[in-house]
Tab-separated table of C-alpha atoms in Angstrom:
chain	number	residue	atom	x	y	z
S	1	MET	CA	-35.949	-88.133	12.822
S	2	THR	CA	-32.736	-89.864	13.668
S	3	THR	CA	-29.903	-88.650	15.801
S	4	ALA	CA	-27.372	-90.166	13.422
S	5	SER	CA	-28.869	-88.695	10.262
S	6	VAL	CA	-29.077	-85.225	11.725
S	7	ASN	CA	-25.353	-85.005	12.239
S	8	GLY	CA	-24.552	-86.800	8.997
S	9	GLU	CA	-22.987	-89.860	10.593
S	10	LEU	CA	-25.599	-92.165	9.158
S	11	TYR	CA	-24.080	-92.133	5.678
S	12	SER	CA	-20.672	-93.228	6.872
S	13	ILE	CA	-22.351	-95.976	8.910
S	14	VAL	CA	-24.225	-97.068	5.768
S	15	GLU	CA	-20.964	-97.022	3.772
S	16	ASP	CA	-19.156	-99.194	6.343
S	17	THR	CA	-22.170	-101.500	6.564
S	18	ALA	CA	-22.440	-101.902	2.769
S	19	LYS	CA	-18.746	-102.816	2.705
S	20	SER	CA	-19.017	-105.325	5.566
S	21	LEU	CA	-22.155	-106.901	4.107
S	22	TYR	CA	-20.516	-107.609	0.739
S	23	ILE	CA	-17.566	-109.369	2.398
S	24	LYS	CA	-19.773	-111.210	4.909
S	25	ALA	CA	-22.125	-112.461	2.168
S	26	LEU	CA	-19.179	-113.949	0.255
S	27	LYS	CA	-17.834	-115.840	3.276
S	28	ASP	CA	-20.620	-116.653	5.725
S	29	LEU	CA	-23.440	-118.764	4.280
S	30	PRO	CA	-26.856	-118.207	5.951
S	31	PRO	CA	-27.927	-120.915	8.459
S	32	ASP	CA	-31.060	-121.843	6.486
S	33	VAL	CA	-28.941	-122.605	3.400
S	34	ARG	CA	-26.501	-124.700	5.456
S	35	GLN	CA	-29.397	-126.671	6.946
S	36	ALA	CA	-30.982	-127.267	3.541
S	37	LEU	CA	-27.675	-128.581	2.137
S	38	GLN	CA	-27.157	-130.818	5.189
S	39	LYS	CA	-30.686	-132.172	4.791
S	40	ALA	CA	-30.056	-132.789	1.085
S	41	TYR	CA	-26.899	-134.723	1.989
S	42	GLU	CA	-28.891	-136.907	4.382
S	43	THR	CA	-31.683	-137.429	1.822
S	44	GLU	CA	-29.436	-138.566	-1.033
S	45	THR	CA	-28.750	-142.299	-1.221
S	46	GLU	CA	-26.528	-142.570	-4.318
S	47	ASP	CA	-22.765	-142.265	-4.201
S	48	THR	CA	-22.251	-139.340	-6.639
S	49	PRO	CA	-24.716	-136.805	-5.153
S	50	LYS	CA	-23.447	-137.695	-1.670
S	51	LYS	CA	-19.863	-136.950	-2.725
S	52	VAL	CA	-20.889	-133.670	-4.360
S	53	LEU	CA	-22.877	-132.480	-1.333
S	54	SER	CA	-20.166	-133.559	1.075
S	55	THR	CA	-17.676	-131.392	-0.878
S	56	MET	CA	-20.089	-128.452	-0.616
S	57	LEU	CA	-20.369	-128.920	3.150
S	58	GLU	CA	-16.598	-129.180	3.379
S	59	ALA	CA	-16.233	-125.940	1.397
S	60	ILE	CA	-18.545	-124.162	3.865
S	61	ALA	CA	-16.491	-125.467	6.811
S	62	ILE	CA	-13.248	-124.245	5.179
S	63	SER	CA	-14.769	-120.799	4.565
S	64	ASP	CA	-15.768	-120.599	8.240
S	65	ASP	CA	-12.416	-121.822	9.436
S	66	LYS	CA	-10.128	-119.785	7.223
S	67	GLN	CA	-12.378	-116.794	6.484
S	68	ARG	CA	-12.089	-117.540	2.778
S	69	LEU	CA	-14.551	-116.684	-0.021
S	70	LEU	CA	-16.875	-119.604	-0.685
S	71	CYS	CA	-17.017	-119.007	-4.457
S	72	GLN	CA	-14.562	-117.101	-6.642
S	73	ASP	CA	-17.451	-115.356	-8.412
S	74	THR	CA	-18.059	-112.200	-6.407
S	75	GLY	CA	-21.086	-111.611	-8.630
S	76	ILE	CA	-23.003	-108.497	-9.452
S	77	PRO	CA	-23.613	-106.717	-6.136
S	78	LEU	CA	-27.301	-106.245	-5.311
S	79	TYR	CA	-28.606	-104.259	-2.343
S	80	PHE	CA	-32.233	-104.425	-1.219
S	81	VAL	CA	-32.872	-101.494	1.093
S	82	LYS	CA	-35.932	-100.931	3.288
S	83	VAL	CA	-36.182	-97.346	4.499
S	84	GLY	CA	-38.366	-96.639	7.509
S	85	SER	CA	-40.822	-93.808	6.866
S	86	ARG	CA	-39.871	-92.022	10.090
S	87	LEU	CA	-36.237	-91.669	9.052
S	88	ASN	CA	-35.141	-88.316	7.752
S	89	ILE	CA	-32.944	-89.593	4.954
S	90	ASP	CA	-31.370	-88.038	1.897
S	91	ILE	CA	-31.862	-90.910	-0.586
S	92	PRO	CA	-29.178	-89.890	-3.134
S	93	ARG	CA	-26.644	-89.700	-0.283
S	94	LEU	CA	-27.775	-93.114	0.929
S	95	GLN	CA	-27.246	-94.545	-2.557
S	96	GLU	CA	-23.810	-92.924	-2.826
S	97	ALA	CA	-22.823	-94.427	0.521
S	98	ILE	CA	-23.755	-97.926	-0.689
S	99	VAL	CA	-21.784	-97.489	-3.916
S	100	ARG	CA	-18.767	-96.268	-1.961
S	101	GLY	CA	-19.044	-99.210	0.465
S	102	THR	CA	-19.101	-101.634	-2.481
S	103	GLU	CA	-15.979	-100.017	-3.955
S	104	ARG	CA	-14.179	-100.128	-0.638
S	105	ALA	CA	-14.994	-103.830	-0.104
S	106	THR	CA	-13.557	-104.589	-3.535
S	107	VAL	CA	-10.400	-102.507	-3.222
S	108	GLU	CA	-9.628	-102.878	0.479
S	109	HIS	CA	-10.386	-106.609	0.989
S	110	PRO	CA	-9.510	-107.047	-1.963
S	111	LEU	CA	-12.233	-108.856	-3.962
S	112	ARG	CA	-12.327	-109.791	-7.640
S	113	SER	CA	-14.311	-107.158	-9.535
S	114	SER	CA	-16.751	-109.051	-11.740
S	115	VAL	CA	-18.458	-105.965	-13.195
S	116	CYS	CA	-17.784	-104.560	-16.676
S	117	HIS	CA	-19.189	-102.287	-19.430
S	118	PRO	CA	-21.558	-104.336	-21.638
S	119	ILE	CA	-19.922	-103.306	-24.943
S	120	LYS	CA	-16.401	-102.141	-24.157
S	121	ARG	CA	-16.047	-104.834	-21.460
S	122	THR	CA	-13.938	-102.402	-19.408
S	123	ASN	CA	-13.707	-103.185	-15.694
S	124	HIS	CA	-13.070	-100.404	-13.143
S	125	GLN	CA	-11.867	-103.080	-10.659
S	126	THR	CA	-14.321	-101.659	-8.111
S	127	SER	CA	-17.392	-103.939	-8.610
S	128	THR	CA	-19.220	-100.773	-9.585
S	129	GLY	CA	-20.186	-99.008	-12.793
S	130	TYR	CA	-23.135	-97.224	-14.366
S	131	ARG	CA	-26.289	-98.390	-12.464
S	132	ILE	CA	-24.265	-101.046	-10.581
S	133	PRO	CA	-24.493	-101.992	-7.743
S	134	LEU	CA	-28.189	-102.455	-8.192
S	135	ILE	CA	-29.948	-100.700	-5.298
S	136	ASN	CA	-33.590	-101.613	-4.761
S	137	LEU	CA	-35.435	-99.203	-2.478
S	138	ASP	CA	-38.545	-99.981	-0.480
S	139	PHE	CA	-40.250	-97.842	2.105
S	140	VAL	CA	-41.792	-99.142	5.316
S	141	LYS	CA	-44.438	-97.115	7.084
S	142	ASP	CA	-44.308	-96.317	10.822
S	143	ASP	CA	-40.723	-97.541	11.042
S	144	ASP	CA	-37.493	-95.867	12.090
S	145	THR	CA	-34.929	-98.415	10.927
S	146	LEU	CA	-32.902	-98.926	7.796
S	147	GLU	CA	-32.556	-102.530	6.607
S	148	ILE	CA	-29.973	-103.505	4.018
S	149	LEU	CA	-29.923	-106.934	2.410
S	150	MET	CA	-26.834	-107.616	0.291
S	151	VAL	CA	-26.737	-110.337	-2.374
S	152	PRO	CA	-23.703	-111.070	-4.575
S	153	LYS	CA	-25.410	-112.614	-7.638
S	154	GLY	CA	-23.155	-115.044	-9.460
S	155	SER	CA	-23.086	-115.452	-13.213
S	156	GLY	CA	-23.437	-119.237	-13.585
S	157	SER	CA	-26.951	-119.017	-12.194
S	158	GLU	CA	-27.923	-115.565	-13.529
S	159	ASN	CA	-27.114	-116.685	-17.090
S	160	MET	CA	-29.957	-119.180	-16.679
S	161	SER	CA	-32.779	-116.609	-16.457
S	162	PHE	CA	-36.039	-116.964	-18.347
S	163	LEU	CA	-39.090	-114.837	-19.212
S	164	LYS	CA	-42.169	-115.737	-21.210
S	165	MET	CA	-45.140	-113.543	-21.995
S	166	LEU	CA	-47.755	-116.294	-22.080
S	167	ILE	CA	-51.328	-115.534	-23.131
S	168	PRO	CA	-54.227	-115.811	-20.678
S	169	ALA	CA	-55.607	-118.886	-22.508
S	170	GLU	CA	-52.463	-120.814	-21.529
S	171	GLY	CA	-53.447	-120.215	-17.910
S	172	ILE	CA	-51.660	-121.727	-14.927
S	173	ARG	CA	-50.962	-124.853	-17.020
S	174	GLY	CA	-48.724	-122.850	-19.348
S	175	VAL	CA	-47.010	-121.300	-16.346
S	176	LYS	CA	-46.242	-124.665	-14.748
S	177	LYS	CA	-44.923	-126.128	-18.005
S	178	PHE	CA	-42.675	-123.109	-18.596
S	179	ILE	CA	-41.152	-123.408	-15.112
S	180	ILE	CA	-40.422	-127.137	-15.439
S	181	ASP	CA	-39.008	-126.685	-18.963
S	182	SER	CA	-36.801	-123.771	-17.832
S	183	VAL	CA	-35.335	-125.761	-14.939
S	184	LEU	CA	-34.608	-128.679	-17.261
S	185	GLU	CA	-32.922	-126.365	-19.756
S	186	ALA	CA	-30.818	-124.750	-17.011
S	187	GLY	CA	-29.641	-128.226	-15.950
S	188	ALA	CA	-26.184	-128.302	-14.374
S	189	ASN	CA	-25.199	-124.709	-15.257
S	190	PRO	CA	-26.576	-122.816	-12.216
S	191	CYS	CA	-24.746	-125.122	-9.734
S	192	PRO	CA	-27.646	-127.205	-8.344
S	193	PRO	CA	-29.115	-127.845	-5.842
S	194	PHE	CA	-30.351	-124.311	-6.503
S	195	VAL	CA	-33.094	-121.954	-5.327
S	196	ILE	CA	-35.718	-121.283	-7.983
S	197	GLY	CA	-37.380	-117.889	-8.001
S	198	VAL	CA	-40.594	-117.522	-9.974
S	199	GLY	CA	-42.255	-114.254	-10.903
S	200	LEU	CA	-45.930	-114.292	-11.851
S	201	GLY	CA	-47.865	-111.389	-13.339
S	202	GLY	CA	-46.956	-107.716	-13.543
S	203	THR	CA	-45.344	-106.302	-16.652
S	204	ALA	CA	-42.351	-107.992	-18.303
S	205	ASP	CA	-39.839	-106.023	-16.213
S	206	LEU	CA	-41.763	-106.402	-12.951
S	207	CYS	CA	-42.202	-110.130	-13.577
S	208	VAL	CA	-38.425	-110.612	-13.899
S	209	LYS	CA	-37.856	-108.509	-10.785
S	210	LEU	CA	-40.351	-110.608	-8.833
S	211	ALA	CA	-38.511	-113.779	-9.891
S	212	LYS	CA	-35.251	-112.253	-8.644
S	213	LEU	CA	-36.827	-111.238	-5.313
S	214	ALA	CA	-38.217	-114.773	-4.944
S	215	ALA	CA	-34.821	-116.345	-5.698
S	216	VAL	CA	-32.536	-114.227	-3.552
S	217	THR	CA	-34.378	-112.429	-0.753
S	218	ARG	CA	-36.527	-115.140	0.838
S	219	PRO	CA	-35.152	-117.402	3.556
S	220	LEU	CA	-35.221	-121.063	2.493
S	221	GLY	CA	-38.282	-122.870	3.775
S	222	SER	CA	-40.409	-119.728	3.882
S	223	ARG	CA	-43.760	-119.781	2.117
S	224	ASN	CA	-45.723	-117.060	0.366
S	225	ASP	CA	-48.419	-115.502	2.586
S	226	ASP	CA	-51.054	-116.253	-0.035
S	227	PRO	CA	-52.164	-119.889	0.532
S	228	ASP	CA	-52.829	-120.512	-3.179
S	229	ILE	CA	-49.339	-119.306	-4.100
S	230	ALA	CA	-47.841	-121.286	-1.193
S	231	ALA	CA	-49.533	-124.478	-2.441
S	232	LEU	CA	-48.185	-123.819	-5.933
S	233	GLU	CA	-44.672	-123.385	-4.493
S	234	GLU	CA	-44.888	-126.776	-2.818
S	235	GLU	CA	-46.369	-128.522	-5.842
S	236	LEU	CA	-43.715	-127.121	-8.201
S	237	LEU	CA	-40.793	-127.824	-5.846
S	238	GLU	CA	-41.805	-131.469	-5.679
S	239	ALA	CA	-42.197	-131.621	-9.470
S	240	VAL	CA	-38.793	-130.027	-10.079
S	241	ASN	CA	-37.098	-132.508	-7.768
S	242	GLN	CA	-38.686	-135.396	-9.680
S	243	LEU	CA	-36.536	-134.379	-12.665
S	244	GLY	CA	-33.510	-135.975	-10.985
S	245	ILE	CA	-30.974	-133.402	-12.224
S	246	GLY	CA	-29.356	-133.572	-8.792
S	247	PRO	CA	-26.349	-131.822	-7.207
S	248	MET	CA	-24.124	-130.256	-9.919
S	249	GLY	CA	-26.342	-131.895	-12.567
S	250	LEU	CA	-24.802	-135.333	-12.026
S	251	GLY	CA	-28.087	-136.961	-10.964
S	252	GLY	CA	-29.805	-137.246	-7.599
S	253	LYS	CA	-32.883	-136.439	-5.599
S	254	THR	CA	-32.139	-132.791	-4.809
S	255	THR	CA	-32.281	-130.462	-7.795
S	256	ALA	CA	-33.720	-127.502	-5.900
S	257	LEU	CA	-33.412	-126.543	-2.240
S	258	ALA	CA	-36.407	-124.239	-2.532
S	259	LEU	CA	-38.899	-122.810	-4.995
S	260	ASN	CA	-40.336	-119.402	-4.159
S	261	ILE	CA	-42.982	-117.430	-6.022
S	262	GLU	CA	-43.690	-113.702	-5.899
S	263	TYR	CA	-46.642	-112.300	-7.817
S	264	ALA	CA	-48.304	-109.079	-8.909
S	265	TYR	CA	-51.578	-108.252	-10.632
S	266	THR	CA	-51.221	-108.146	-14.389
S	267	HIS	CA	-53.071	-106.941	-17.503
S	268	ILE	CA	-56.212	-108.842	-18.543
S	269	THR	CA	-54.540	-109.784	-21.825
S	270	GLN	CA	-51.242	-110.900	-20.272
S	271	ASN	CA	-49.907	-113.937	-18.396
S	272	PRO	CA	-46.205	-113.344	-17.787
S	273	VAL	CA	-43.938	-115.806	-16.005
S	274	ALA	CA	-40.241	-115.464	-15.180
S	275	VAL	CA	-37.666	-117.795	-13.650
S	276	ASN	CA	-34.518	-116.655	-11.864
S	277	ILE	CA	-32.148	-119.154	-10.299
S	278	GLN	CA	-29.795	-118.830	-7.348
S	279	CYS	CA	-26.878	-121.288	-7.045
S	280	TRP	CA	-26.329	-123.627	-4.055
S	281	PRO	CA	-24.193	-121.036	-2.238
S	282	ALA	CA	-27.350	-118.921	-1.861
S	283	ARG	CA	-25.352	-116.020	-0.441
S	284	ARG	CA	-26.913	-113.109	1.366
S	285	ALA	CA	-26.185	-110.885	4.362
S	286	ARG	CA	-28.468	-108.467	6.144
S	287	ALA	CA	-28.015	-105.527	8.486
S	288	LYS	CA	-30.430	-103.380	10.426
S	289	ILE	CA	-29.412	-99.869	11.360
S	290	ASP	CA	-31.533	-98.274	14.060
S	291	ALA	CA	-32.340	-94.627	14.672
S	292	TYR	CA	-29.260	-94.264	16.861
S	293	GLY	CA	-26.960	-95.648	14.175
S	294	ARG	CA	-26.502	-99.022	15.872
S	295	VAL	CA	-25.904	-101.851	13.407
S	296	GLU	CA	-27.095	-105.401	13.867
S	297	PHE	CA	-25.864	-107.980	11.342
S	298	GLY	CA	-27.789	-111.074	10.306
S	299	TYR	CA	-28.874	-112.981	7.219
N	1	MET	CA	-18.122	-147.376	-10.104
N	2	ALA	CA	-14.417	-147.426	-9.489
N	3	GLU	CA	-12.137	-144.985	-7.708
N	4	TYR	CA	-8.737	-144.084	-9.173
N	5	ARG	CA	-5.686	-142.197	-7.978
N	6	LEU	CA	-3.871	-140.913	-11.052
N	7	THR	CA	-0.584	-139.068	-11.380
N	8	THR	CA	0.026	-136.484	-14.098
N	9	PRO	CA	0.996	-136.534	-16.926
N	10	LEU	CA	-1.846	-138.932	-17.784
N	11	SER	CA	-1.383	-141.696	-20.330
N	12	GLU	CA	-3.965	-142.739	-22.912
N	13	GLU	CA	-4.312	-145.996	-20.962
N	14	ASP	CA	-5.027	-144.058	-17.711
N	15	VAL	CA	-7.880	-142.220	-19.378
N	16	ARG	CA	-9.368	-144.972	-21.564
N	17	LYS	CA	-10.144	-147.084	-18.470
N	18	LEU	CA	-12.238	-144.317	-16.877
N	19	LYS	CA	-16.022	-144.664	-17.202
N	20	VAL	CA	-18.728	-142.127	-16.337
N	21	GLY	CA	-19.566	-142.268	-12.640
N	22	ASP	CA	-16.032	-143.244	-11.595
N	23	THR	CA	-14.198	-141.070	-9.082
N	24	VAL	CA	-10.693	-139.693	-9.638
N	25	PHE	CA	-8.136	-138.109	-7.317
N	26	LEU	CA	-5.211	-136.394	-9.065
N	27	GLU	CA	-1.573	-136.059	-7.994
N	28	GLY	CA	0.980	-133.857	-9.710
N	29	THR	CA	0.147	-130.755	-11.691
N	30	ILE	CA	-2.901	-129.278	-13.394
N	31	PHE	CA	-3.000	-126.318	-15.793
N	32	GLY	CA	-5.480	-123.463	-15.450
N	33	ILE	CA	-6.980	-122.463	-18.796
N	34	ARG	CA	-9.989	-120.469	-19.965
N	35	ASP	CA	-11.491	-118.137	-22.577
N	36	ALA	CA	-8.687	-115.634	-23.200
N	37	ASN	CA	-5.709	-118.025	-23.333
N	38	LEU	CA	-7.676	-120.531	-25.451
N	39	ILE	CA	-8.638	-117.775	-27.898
N	40	ARG	CA	-4.942	-116.870	-28.211
N	41	MET	CA	-3.973	-120.519	-28.765
N	42	PHE	CA	-6.608	-121.374	-31.342
N	43	GLU	CA	-7.939	-118.177	-32.895
N	44	HIS	CA	-4.608	-116.347	-33.045
N	45	ASN	CA	-2.670	-119.610	-33.565
N	46	VAL	CA	-0.092	-119.008	-30.841
N	47	PRO	CA	1.172	-122.372	-29.508
N	48	PRO	CA	1.068	-122.694	-25.703
N	49	PRO	CA	4.445	-121.857	-24.125
N	50	VAL	CA	4.277	-125.005	-22.007
N	51	ASP	CA	4.117	-128.731	-22.835
N	52	LEU	CA	0.525	-129.941	-22.369
N	53	THR	CA	1.171	-133.582	-23.321
N	54	GLY	CA	-0.838	-135.756	-20.961
N	55	ALA	CA	-2.033	-132.696	-19.081
N	56	ALA	CA	-5.114	-132.225	-16.961
N	57	CYS	CA	-6.482	-128.702	-17.508
N	58	ILE	CA	-8.967	-126.880	-15.293
N	59	HIS	CA	-11.360	-124.105	-16.371
N	60	THR	CA	-10.413	-121.323	-13.991
N	61	ALA	CA	-9.198	-117.748	-13.675
N	62	PRO	CA	-7.759	-117.583	-10.198
N	63	ASN	CA	-7.651	-114.711	-7.795
N	64	VAL	CA	-3.971	-114.468	-6.781
N	65	ARG	CA	-1.562	-112.226	-4.909
N	66	LYS	CA	1.944	-111.351	-6.169
N	67	VAL	CA	4.692	-112.123	-3.659
N	68	ASN	CA	8.482	-112.111	-4.163
N	69	GLY	CA	8.227	-112.342	-7.933
N	70	GLY	CA	5.841	-115.308	-7.764
N	71	TYR	CA	2.164	-115.769	-7.107
N	72	GLU	CA	0.288	-116.908	-4.040
N	73	LYS	CA	-3.226	-118.346	-4.232
N	74	VAL	CA	-6.102	-116.264	-2.850
N	75	CYS	CA	-9.246	-117.840	-4.276
N	76	ILE	CA	-9.293	-120.452	-7.028
N	77	GLY	CA	-12.617	-121.712	-8.322
N	78	THR	CA	-14.017	-123.328	-11.443
N	79	THR	CA	-16.076	-121.660	-14.136
N	80	THR	CA	-18.787	-122.986	-16.503
N	81	SER	CA	-17.154	-125.194	-19.149
N	82	SER	CA	-19.630	-125.004	-22.034
N	83	ARG	CA	-18.147	-121.696	-23.289
N	84	MET	CA	-14.893	-123.505	-24.056
N	85	ASP	CA	-16.373	-126.463	-25.969
N	86	ARG	CA	-14.915	-125.502	-29.353
N	87	PHE	CA	-11.327	-125.607	-28.065
N	88	THR	CA	-11.279	-129.230	-26.813
N	89	PRO	CA	-10.459	-130.853	-30.211
N	90	GLY	CA	-7.389	-128.592	-30.511
N	91	LEU	CA	-6.285	-129.097	-26.919
N	92	MET	CA	-6.504	-132.880	-27.199
N	93	GLY	CA	-5.573	-133.327	-30.900
N	94	GLN	CA	-2.769	-130.792	-31.294
N	95	TYR	CA	-1.392	-130.497	-27.795
N	96	GLY	CA	-2.088	-133.866	-26.131
N	97	VAL	CA	-4.316	-132.762	-23.251
N	98	ARG	CA	-5.983	-135.819	-21.653
N	99	ALA	CA	-8.391	-134.438	-19.063
N	100	ILE	CA	-10.485	-131.337	-18.684
N	101	ILE	CA	-11.689	-130.411	-15.209
N	102	GLY	CA	-14.711	-128.143	-15.055
N	103	LYS	CA	-18.290	-127.658	-14.037
N	104	ALA	CA	-21.599	-128.309	-15.821
N	105	GLY	CA	-20.100	-130.347	-18.669
N	106	MET	CA	-19.252	-129.965	-22.344
N	107	MET	CA	-20.904	-130.832	-25.634
N	108	GLU	CA	-20.480	-132.566	-29.001
N	109	ALA	CA	-17.104	-131.102	-30.057
N	110	SER	CA	-15.550	-132.210	-26.774
N	111	MET	CA	-17.265	-135.610	-26.818
N	112	GLU	CA	-15.858	-136.355	-30.283
N	113	ALA	CA	-12.354	-135.258	-29.268
N	114	MET	CA	-12.449	-137.409	-26.121
N	115	LYS	CA	-13.430	-140.473	-28.156
N	116	LYS	CA	-10.867	-139.842	-30.888
N	117	TYR	CA	-7.819	-138.979	-28.797
N	118	GLY	CA	-8.561	-140.673	-25.480
N	119	GLY	CA	-9.702	-137.869	-23.221
N	120	CYS	CA	-12.137	-137.303	-20.391
N	121	TYR	CA	-14.053	-134.604	-18.527
N	122	LEU	CA	-13.761	-134.582	-14.755
N	123	ALA	CA	-16.509	-132.762	-12.889
N	124	ILE	CA	-15.495	-130.659	-9.918
N	125	VAL	CA	-17.991	-129.036	-7.547
N	126	GLY	CA	-18.721	-125.495	-8.743
N	127	GLY	CA	-19.063	-122.747	-6.150
N	128	ALA	CA	-16.759	-124.606	-3.753
N	129	ALA	CA	-13.744	-122.352	-4.331
N	130	SER	CA	-12.693	-122.380	-0.673
N	131	TRP	CA	-12.369	-126.175	-0.894
N	132	GLU	CA	-10.599	-126.044	-4.264
N	133	THR	CA	-8.148	-123.396	-3.062
N	134	GLU	CA	-7.335	-125.595	-0.076
N	135	LYS	CA	-6.751	-128.631	-2.326
N	136	ILE	CA	-4.303	-126.766	-4.575
N	137	GLN	CA	-0.874	-126.896	-2.934
N	138	ALA	CA	0.872	-124.085	-4.797
N	139	ILE	CA	1.135	-122.057	-7.973
N	140	GLU	CA	4.182	-123.437	-9.797
N	141	GLY	CA	4.149	-121.385	-12.954
N	142	VAL	CA	2.384	-118.771	-15.010
N	143	TRP	CA	2.550	-117.932	-18.719
N	144	TRP	CA	0.953	-115.134	-20.757
N	145	GLU	CA	0.684	-112.855	-17.722
N	146	ASP	CA	-0.607	-110.074	-19.980
N	147	LEU	CA	-3.936	-111.957	-20.025
N	148	MET	CA	-4.209	-111.768	-16.238
N	149	PRO	CA	-6.178	-113.340	-14.629
N	150	GLU	CA	-6.801	-115.485	-17.723
N	151	ALA	CA	-3.134	-116.427	-18.026
N	152	ILE	CA	-2.051	-120.088	-18.214
N	153	TRP	CA	-1.485	-121.354	-14.681
N	154	LYS	CA	0.362	-124.398	-13.373
N	155	PHE	CA	-0.877	-125.663	-10.032
N	156	ARG	CA	0.640	-128.413	-7.903
N	157	VAL	CA	-2.029	-130.705	-6.488
N	158	ARG	CA	-2.193	-133.622	-4.099
N	159	ASP	CA	-5.236	-135.730	-3.370
N	160	PHE	CA	-7.163	-133.456	-5.764
N	161	GLY	CA	-10.717	-134.777	-5.677
N	162	PRO	CA	-13.197	-136.316	-5.566
N	163	LEU	CA	-13.577	-135.517	-9.271
N	164	ILE	CA	-16.411	-137.365	-10.995
N	165	VAL	CA	-15.799	-138.769	-14.480
N	166	ALA	CA	-18.710	-137.056	-16.242
N	167	MET	CA	-17.617	-137.616	-19.872
N	168	ASP	CA	-15.529	-140.615	-20.901
N	169	SER	CA	-13.558	-141.719	-23.966
N	170	GLU	CA	-16.418	-143.938	-25.164
N	171	GLY	CA	-18.664	-140.959	-25.837
N	172	ASN	CA	-20.734	-141.192	-22.663
N	173	ASN	CA	-21.842	-137.867	-21.214
N	174	MET	CA	-23.363	-137.978	-17.722
N	175	TYR	CA	-25.082	-134.582	-18.145
N	176	TYR	CA	-26.793	-135.850	-21.308
N	177	GLN	CA	-27.764	-139.080	-19.541
N	178	VAL	CA	-29.223	-137.182	-16.566
N	179	LYS	CA	-31.168	-134.857	-18.902
N	180	ALA	CA	-32.404	-137.776	-21.029
N	181	ARG	CA	-33.723	-139.506	-17.909
N	182	ALA	CA	-35.391	-136.231	-16.847
N	183	ARG	CA	-37.037	-135.925	-20.287
N	184	ASP	CA	-38.366	-139.468	-19.930
N	185	LYS	CA	-40.079	-138.402	-16.697
N	186	LEU	CA	-41.551	-135.210	-18.198
N	187	ALA	CA	-44.823	-136.738	-19.408
N	188	ASP	CA	-45.503	-138.081	-15.924
N	189	ILE	CA	-44.545	-134.765	-14.262
N	190	TYR	CA	-46.761	-132.775	-16.650
N	191	LYS	CA	-49.632	-135.170	-15.944
N	192	ARG	CA	-49.327	-134.711	-12.168
N	193	LEU	CA	-49.251	-130.930	-12.610
N	194	GLY	CA	-52.288	-131.070	-14.904
N	195	VAL	CA	-50.295	-129.558	-17.765
């Protein structure tokens, strides 16, 4: 039971937080992403990738200095929400508050609205529409906080998404080949050096969702808790970087900053694998709202 | 790999000397183009209302603010070029465009046009809109405002780069070269992965 939720203040706090998170994510790159790009700059030896990475680092510095959006693509807004089980929360109201916060960020900042109807291509100029923003809900037991992770997912990288329903006989070998082939096909389009998210198992839809979670929610440098999956992450990251696609696809040592895998059990007759890519500005912003309505911002 | 400082409008000689891997910094003006205005030019056969002879064009739809009858830059970044591949022969052949600035490269139609007319593709860093916005000095003109934000834009630039020559007038395409080298390594990568 929260003090804030009882008197209804929580939803206006969530609305303000959803708004702030969208704007923060577009301007303030997480420290782990900055470090990975800096490390990539130091690792590269050739002239072209060095110039490309140095421009990226300069862009980050300008965003910090002038409070400017890092990329013009404000993306499709995604919110990953973890609701503590001890909170007394009206979920539809929570969802409404996030939608309203997204609209307010777009109109009041203002931001470019990159969201449109899939057939009519109409754009409400609010970054919202039917089923958008995407709000993923998770519930955490014995917890009294609300955590909101906001990710603006750009189109250059999202357009390079892949799913394959392999058969069990193709095994892990088929999975590895599909991942390498997908990254090669994506090439320069998703603005490398990118973060590769891999989904393994589940159903087709869950597999794609797992790839997305792997690409956009995990801090760079983190490893899956399962040691077998963690070893596969390391093996595949090294293999991907051997391709030499390099920053912006112009050649170099760093094609991917990270490769993360999320998995689920699957059907005995299935072997699904999905790849989702996040561009070099791997944008995300996080906030934790406690039972008293206090908000702490992070990444 | 050479470094060049070029002033617009670009001559055929300016562009023919550029080779993939070279670096270019531009001075003068660049024109913002993309899907909607190119469709009007080439699918509805409406000639551009501005002289593009020797022009450098950038694939962008900027985020701007209207002030005192003009426009002020807010956020200008570059979009994926491959969608606009089919328009390069017209831009270079009919209207004299010499350079296209974009991200992730273009394909056969553009490569042929660059060889035939003396054109090039200059790669800019995608996702670095804050940097690009800073490099653009001012918005000097806008045409076809009804297509907003996909109007035709004229930007004044100084020291605009580094831009990497990624496709040259001899038919070299750096993205193809990088991918070809990656394909050559595939057998070895598969072997290491036990594929």
